[in-house]
PDB file of C-alpha atoms in Angstrom:
ATOM      1  CA  UNK A   1       7.342  17.264  -8.444  1.00 91.00           C
ATOM      2  CA  UNK A   2       5.062  14.423  -7.388  1.00 96.00           C
ATOM      3  CA  UNK A   3       5.459  10.876  -8.644  1.00 97.00           C
ATOM      4  CA  UNK A   4       3.629   7.665  -7.811  1.00 97.00           C
ATOM      5  CA  UNK A   5       5.438   4.388  -8.294  1.00 96.00           C
ATOM      6  CA  UNK A   6       3.731   1.029  -8.110  1.00 95.00           C
ATOM      7  CA  UNK A   7       4.623  -2.509  -8.966  1.00 94.00           C
ATOM      8  CA  UNK A   8       2.364  -5.529  -9.232  1.00 92.00           C
ATOM      9  CA  UNK A   9       4.008  -8.486  -7.502  1.00 89.00           C
ATOM     10  CA  UNK A  10       1.244 -11.041  -8.011  1.00 86.00           C
ATOM     11  CA  UNK A  11       2.457 -13.636 -10.502  1.00 84.00           C
ATOM     12  CA  UNK A  12       0.528 -13.538 -13.802  1.00 84.00           C
ATOM     13  CA  UNK A  13      -0.176 -17.269 -13.397  1.00 83.00           C
ATOM     14  CA  UNK A  14      -2.016 -16.457 -10.134  1.00 86.00           C
ATOM     15  CA  UNK A  15      -4.240 -14.039 -12.053  1.00 87.00           C
ATOM     16  CA  UNK A  16      -4.963 -16.191 -15.101  1.00 87.00           C
ATOM     17  CA  UNK A  17      -8.513 -17.332 -14.363  1.00 88.00           C
ATOM     18  CA  UNK A  18     -10.674 -17.865 -17.432  1.00 90.00           C
ATOM     19  CA  UNK A  19     -14.004 -16.892 -15.816  1.00 90.00           C
ATOM     20  CA  UNK A  20     -14.755 -13.525 -14.259  1.00 90.00           C
ATOM     21  CA  UNK A  21     -16.587 -15.153 -11.347  1.00 90.00           C
ATOM     22  CA  UNK A  22     -13.487 -17.225 -10.486  1.00 90.00           C
ATOM     23  CA  UNK A  23     -11.180 -14.222 -10.833  1.00 88.00           C
ATOM     24  CA  UNK A  24     -13.367 -12.086  -8.565  1.00 88.00           C
ATOM     25  CA  UNK A  25     -13.702 -14.867  -6.004  1.00 89.00           C
ATOM     26  CA  UNK A  26      -9.977 -15.609  -5.863  1.00 87.00           C
ATOM     27  CA  UNK A  27      -8.490 -12.133  -6.395  1.00 88.00           C
ATOM     28  CA  UNK A  28      -9.848  -9.499  -4.017  1.00 84.00           C
ATOM     29  CA  UNK A  29      -7.032  -7.011  -4.573  1.00 85.00           C
ATOM     30  CA  UNK A  30      -3.668  -6.767  -6.249  1.00 90.00           C
ATOM     31  CA  UNK A  31      -0.577  -7.042  -4.094  1.00 90.00           C
ATOM     32  CA  UNK A  32       2.516  -5.061  -4.827  1.00 91.00           C
ATOM     33  CA  UNK A  33       4.554  -2.038  -3.949  1.00 93.00           C
ATOM     34  CA  UNK A  34       3.318   1.543  -3.763  1.00 94.00           C
ATOM     35  CA  UNK A  35       5.384   4.685  -3.268  1.00 95.00           C
ATOM     36  CA  UNK A  36       4.566   8.384  -3.366  1.00 96.00           C
ATOM     37  CA  UNK A  37       7.505  10.695  -3.889  1.00 96.00           C
ATOM     38  CA  UNK A  38       7.435  14.479  -3.733  1.00 97.00           C
ATOM     39  CA  UNK A  39      10.899  15.871  -4.322  1.00 94.00           C
ATOM     40  CA  UNK A  40      12.988  14.028  -1.682  1.00 94.00           C
ATOM     41  CA  UNK A  41      10.013  13.116   0.595  1.00 96.00           C
ATOM     42  CA  UNK A  42       8.757   9.531   0.244  1.00 95.00           C
ATOM     43  CA  UNK A  43       5.891   7.518   1.627  1.00 94.00           C
ATOM     44  CA  UNK A  44       5.554   3.797   0.966  1.00 92.00           C
ATOM     45  CA  UNK A  45       8.032   1.443  -0.660  1.00 91.00           C
ATOM     46  CA  UNK A  46       8.920   0.234  -4.136  1.00 91.00           C
ATOM     47  CA  UNK A  47      11.931  -1.094  -5.995  1.00 89.00           C
ATOM     48  CA  UNK A  48      12.777  -1.904  -9.581  1.00 88.00           C
ATOM     49  CA  UNK A  49      15.159  -4.817  -9.104  1.00 89.00           C
ATOM     50  CA  UNK A  50      14.031  -8.297 -10.188  1.00 88.00           C
ATOM     51  CA  UNK A  51      11.610  -9.925  -7.780  1.00 86.00           C
ATOM     52  CA  UNK A  52      13.115 -12.632  -5.614  1.00 87.00           C
ATOM     53  CA  UNK A  53      11.494 -16.087  -5.807  1.00 85.00           C
ATOM     54  CA  UNK A  54       8.349 -15.990  -3.682  1.00 83.00           C
ATOM     55  CA  UNK A  55       8.600 -12.220  -3.086  1.00 85.00           C
ATOM     56  CA  UNK A  56       5.225 -10.667  -2.455  1.00 85.00           C
ATOM     57  CA  UNK A  57       4.252  -7.058  -2.221  1.00 85.00           C
ATOM     58  CA  UNK A  58       3.629  -5.136   0.932  1.00 82.00           C
ATOM     59  CA  UNK A  59       0.546  -3.232  -0.129  1.00 84.00           C
ATOM     60  CA  UNK A  60      -2.907  -3.582  -1.644  1.00 89.00           C
ATOM     61  CA  UNK A  61      -2.284  -1.289  -4.582  1.00 92.00           C
ATOM     62  CA  UNK A  62      -5.812  -1.029  -5.939  1.00 92.00           C
ATOM     63  CA  UNK A  63      -7.011   0.147  -2.531  1.00 91.00           C
ATOM     64  CA  UNK A  64      -4.252   2.776  -2.444  1.00 93.00           C
ATOM     65  CA  UNK A  65      -5.413   4.122  -5.802  1.00 94.00           C
ATOM     66  CA  UNK A  66      -9.038   4.116  -4.607  1.00 93.00           C
ATOM     67  CA  UNK A  67      -7.952   6.116  -1.559  1.00 94.00           C
ATOM     68  CA  UNK A  68      -6.110   8.696  -3.669  1.00 96.00           C
ATOM     69  CA  UNK A  69      -9.131   9.041  -5.957  1.00 96.00           C
ATOM     70  CA  UNK A  70     -11.286   9.596  -2.841  1.00 96.00           C
ATOM     71  CA  UNK A  71      -8.966  12.412  -1.779  1.00 97.00           C
ATOM     72  CA  UNK A  72      -9.317  14.031  -5.211  1.00 97.00           C
ATOM     73  CA  UNK A  73     -13.120  13.787  -4.975  1.00 96.00           C
ATOM     74  CA  UNK A  74     -13.091  15.452  -1.541  1.00 97.00           C
ATOM     75  CA  UNK A  75     -10.853  18.294  -2.733  1.00 97.00           C
ATOM     76  CA  UNK A  76     -12.785  18.672  -6.003  1.00 96.00           C
ATOM     77  CA  UNK A  77     -15.957  19.101  -3.934  1.00 96.00           C
ATOM     78  CA  UNK A  78     -14.505  22.306  -2.531  1.00 95.00           C
ATOM     79  CA  UNK A  79     -13.042  21.015   0.722  1.00 96.00           C
ATOM     80  CA  UNK A  80      -9.581  22.290   1.646  1.00 97.00           C
ATOM     81  CA  UNK A  81      -8.542  19.175   3.563  1.00 98.00           C
ATOM     82  CA  UNK A  82      -8.613  15.470   2.820  1.00 97.00           C
ATOM     83  CA  UNK A  83      -6.892  12.556   4.509  1.00 97.00           C
ATOM     84  CA  UNK A  84      -6.722   8.894   3.589  1.00 96.00           C
ATOM     85  CA  UNK A  85      -5.995   6.095   5.980  1.00 94.00           C
ATOM     86  CA  UNK A  86      -2.848   4.077   5.513  1.00 91.00           C
ATOM     87  CA  UNK A  87      -4.591   0.788   4.887  1.00 80.00           C
ATOM     88  CA  UNK A  88      -1.749  -1.128   6.497  1.00 80.00           C
ATOM     89  CA  UNK A  89      -2.046   0.621   9.891  1.00 84.00           C
ATOM     90  CA  UNK A  90      -4.897   1.943  12.004  1.00 79.00           C
ATOM     91  CA  UNK A  91      -3.639   5.375  12.992  1.00 93.00           C
ATOM     92  CA  UNK A  92      -1.397   6.648  10.169  1.00 95.00           C
ATOM     93  CA  UNK A  93      -2.874   8.875   7.470  1.00 96.00           C
ATOM     94  CA  UNK A  94      -1.759  10.812   4.432  1.00 97.00           C
ATOM     95  CA  UNK A  95      -3.245  14.286   4.549  1.00 97.00           C
ATOM     96  CA  UNK A  96      -3.741  16.707   1.687  1.00 98.00           C
ATOM     97  CA  UNK A  97      -4.263  20.334   2.599  1.00 97.00           C
ATOM     98  CA  UNK A  98      -5.183  22.722  -0.185  1.00 97.00           C
ATOM     99  CA  UNK A  99      -4.381  26.401  -0.151  1.00 95.00           C
ATOM    100  CA  UNK A 100      -5.120  28.253  -3.349  1.00 93.00           C
ATOM    101  CA  UNK A 101      -4.093  25.764  -6.036  1.00 95.00           C
ATOM    102  CA  UNK A 102      -1.379  23.984  -4.030  1.00 97.00           C
ATOM    103  CA  UNK A 103      -1.583  20.753  -2.038  1.00 97.00           C
ATOM    104  CA  UNK A 104       0.619  20.125   0.984  1.00 97.00           C
ATOM    105  CA  UNK A 105       1.048  16.394   1.578  1.00 97.00           C
ATOM    106  CA  UNK A 106       1.797  15.145   5.084  1.00 97.00           C
ATOM    107  CA  UNK A 107       1.917  11.969   7.097  1.00 96.00           C
ATOM    108  CA  UNK A 108      -0.121  12.354  10.266  1.00 97.00           C
ATOM    109  CA  UNK A 109      -1.161  10.200  13.181  1.00 96.00           C
ATOM    110  CA  UNK A 110      -4.766  10.328  14.355  1.00 95.00           C
ATOM    111  CA  UNK A 111      -7.643   8.010  15.167  1.00 92.00           C
ATOM    112  CA  UNK A 112     -10.846   7.652  13.161  1.00 91.00           C
ATOM    113  CA  UNK A 113     -13.055   4.729  12.132  1.00 89.00           C
ATOM    114  CA  UNK A 114     -13.313   6.193   8.610  1.00 89.00           C
ATOM    115  CA  UNK A 115     -11.078   5.471   5.619  1.00 88.00           C
ATOM    116  CA  UNK A 116     -11.146   9.073   4.395  1.00 93.00           C
ATOM    117  CA  UNK A 117     -11.558  12.391   6.171  1.00 95.00           C
ATOM    118  CA  UNK A 118     -12.809  15.659   4.735  1.00 96.00           C
ATOM    119  CA  UNK A 119     -12.010  17.795   7.797  1.00 95.00           C
ATOM    120  CA  UNK A 120      -8.785  18.270   9.702  1.00 94.00           C
ATOM    121  CA  UNK A 121      -8.978  16.190  12.887  1.00 94.00           C
ATOM    122  CA  UNK A 122      -9.101  18.097  16.165  1.00 93.00           C
ATOM    123  CA  UNK A 123      -6.188  16.038  17.476  1.00 94.00           C
ATOM    124  CA  UNK A 124      -3.364  14.797  15.286  1.00 95.00           C
ATOM    125  CA  UNK A 125       0.394  14.493  15.299  1.00 96.00           C
ATOM    126  CA  UNK A 126       2.415  15.593  12.276  1.00 96.00           C
ATOM    127  CA  UNK A 127       4.911  12.815  11.482  1.00 97.00           C
ATOM    128  CA  UNK A 128       6.434  14.081   8.245  1.00 96.00           C
ATOM    129  CA  UNK A 129       5.672  16.471   5.434  1.00 96.00           C
ATOM    130  CA  UNK A 130       6.698  16.920   1.827  1.00 96.00           C
ATOM    131  CA  UNK A 131       9.214  19.733   1.520  1.00 93.00           C
ATOM    132  CA  UNK A 132       7.208  21.583  -1.113  1.00 95.00           C
ATOM    133  CA  UNK A 133       3.541  21.795  -2.052  1.00 97.00           C
ATOM    134  CA  UNK A 134       2.248  20.216  -5.257  1.00 97.00           C
ATOM    135  CA  UNK A 135      -0.005  22.019  -7.734  1.00 98.00           C
ATOM    136  CA  UNK A 136      -3.455  20.425  -7.493  1.00 97.00           C
ATOM    137  CA  UNK A 137      -3.567  19.919 -11.283  1.00 97.00           C
ATOM    138  CA  UNK A 138      -0.260  18.002 -11.143  1.00 97.00           C
ATOM    139  CA  UNK A 139      -1.534  15.916  -8.208  1.00 97.00           C
ATOM    140  CA  UNK A 140      -4.713  14.957 -10.092  1.00 97.00           C
ATOM    141  CA  UNK A 141      -2.839  14.262 -13.317  1.00 97.00           C
ATOM    142  CA  UNK A 142      -0.340  11.942 -11.620  1.00 98.00           C
ATOM    143  CA  UNK A 143      -3.066   9.988  -9.810  1.00 97.00           C
ATOM    144  CA  UNK A 144      -5.176   9.639 -12.988  1.00 97.00           C
ATOM    145  CA  UNK A 145      -2.228   8.647 -15.181  1.00 97.00           C
ATOM    146  CA  UNK A 146      -0.946   6.016 -12.748  1.00 97.00           C
ATOM    147  CA  UNK A 147      -4.475   4.675 -12.129  1.00 96.00           C
ATOM    148  CA  UNK A 148      -4.875   4.281 -15.899  1.00 96.00           C
ATOM    149  CA  UNK A 149      -1.465   2.618 -16.122  1.00 97.00           C
ATOM    150  CA  UNK A 150      -2.452   0.149 -13.375  1.00 95.00           C
ATOM    151  CA  UNK A 151      -5.649  -0.748 -15.231  1.00 95.00           C
ATOM    152  CA  UNK A 152      -3.735  -1.235 -18.509  1.00 95.00           C
ATOM    153  CA  UNK A 153      -1.201  -3.503 -16.791  1.00 94.00           C
ATOM    154  CA  UNK A 154      -3.929  -5.590 -15.162  1.00 94.00           C
ATOM    155  CA  UNK A 155      -5.857  -5.964 -18.427  1.00 94.00           C
ATOM    156  CA  UNK A 156      -2.623  -7.000 -20.173  1.00 94.00           C
ATOM    157  CA  UNK A 157      -2.193  -9.765 -17.566  1.00 92.00           C
ATOM    158  CA  UNK A 158      -5.823 -10.876 -17.862  1.00 92.00           C
ATOM    159  CA  UNK A 159      -8.425  -9.118 -20.049  1.00 93.00           C
ATOM    160  CA  UNK A 160     -11.114 -10.086 -17.517  1.00 92.00           C
ATOM    161  CA  UNK A 161      -9.733  -7.377 -15.223  1.00 92.00           C
ATOM    162  CA  UNK A 162     -11.533  -4.874 -17.418  1.00 91.00           C
ATOM    163  CA  UNK A 163     -14.745  -6.121 -15.774  1.00 90.00           C
ATOM    164  CA  UNK A 164     -13.324  -7.080 -12.351  1.00 91.00           C
ATOM    165  CA  UNK A 165     -14.946  -5.269  -9.424  1.00 87.00           C
ATOM    166  CA  UNK A 166     -11.636  -3.899  -8.137  1.00 84.00           C
ATOM    167  CA  UNK A 167     -11.032  -2.156 -11.475  1.00 86.00           C
ATOM    168  CA  UNK A 168     -14.662  -1.053 -11.900  1.00 84.00           C
ATOM    169  CA  UNK A 169     -14.418   0.671  -8.517  1.00 83.00           C
ATOM    170  CA  UNK A 170     -11.579   2.837  -9.805  1.00 81.00           C
TER     171      UNK A 170
END
């Protein structure tokens, strides 16, 4: 079973601009925590305890969701391999290899100037791998549902997020 966990750590007061132009100028992405879990395999970090004063997230969560949506687009286009760059590092990637209707998710190390790959790199090092493959339909459903949840949470904080470029790009 695949699950995505995320948590917005930006304070609502930091996102409370009254004009879209101000919000887009001041808020380029949403900081928080992001975790992918497939059975006992995990990638990323999240927690559900109360945030400590001044605690900020480790990840740009909107970009993570954009990356996962890119992987879906690549696989939907008939490719059997997609990889997305870990936006926090330059050489770590999450790869998605499709065989029949199952996706094997792995953490790999490789070098590329791109943010997403649609072919398996000639040279890479397997760092870790989920213990079981995920049905592609389940993978897509989880990404879509959590992307929708993120948008709902952002709009609840500030309705202007409905028109913000980071949400429109999702």
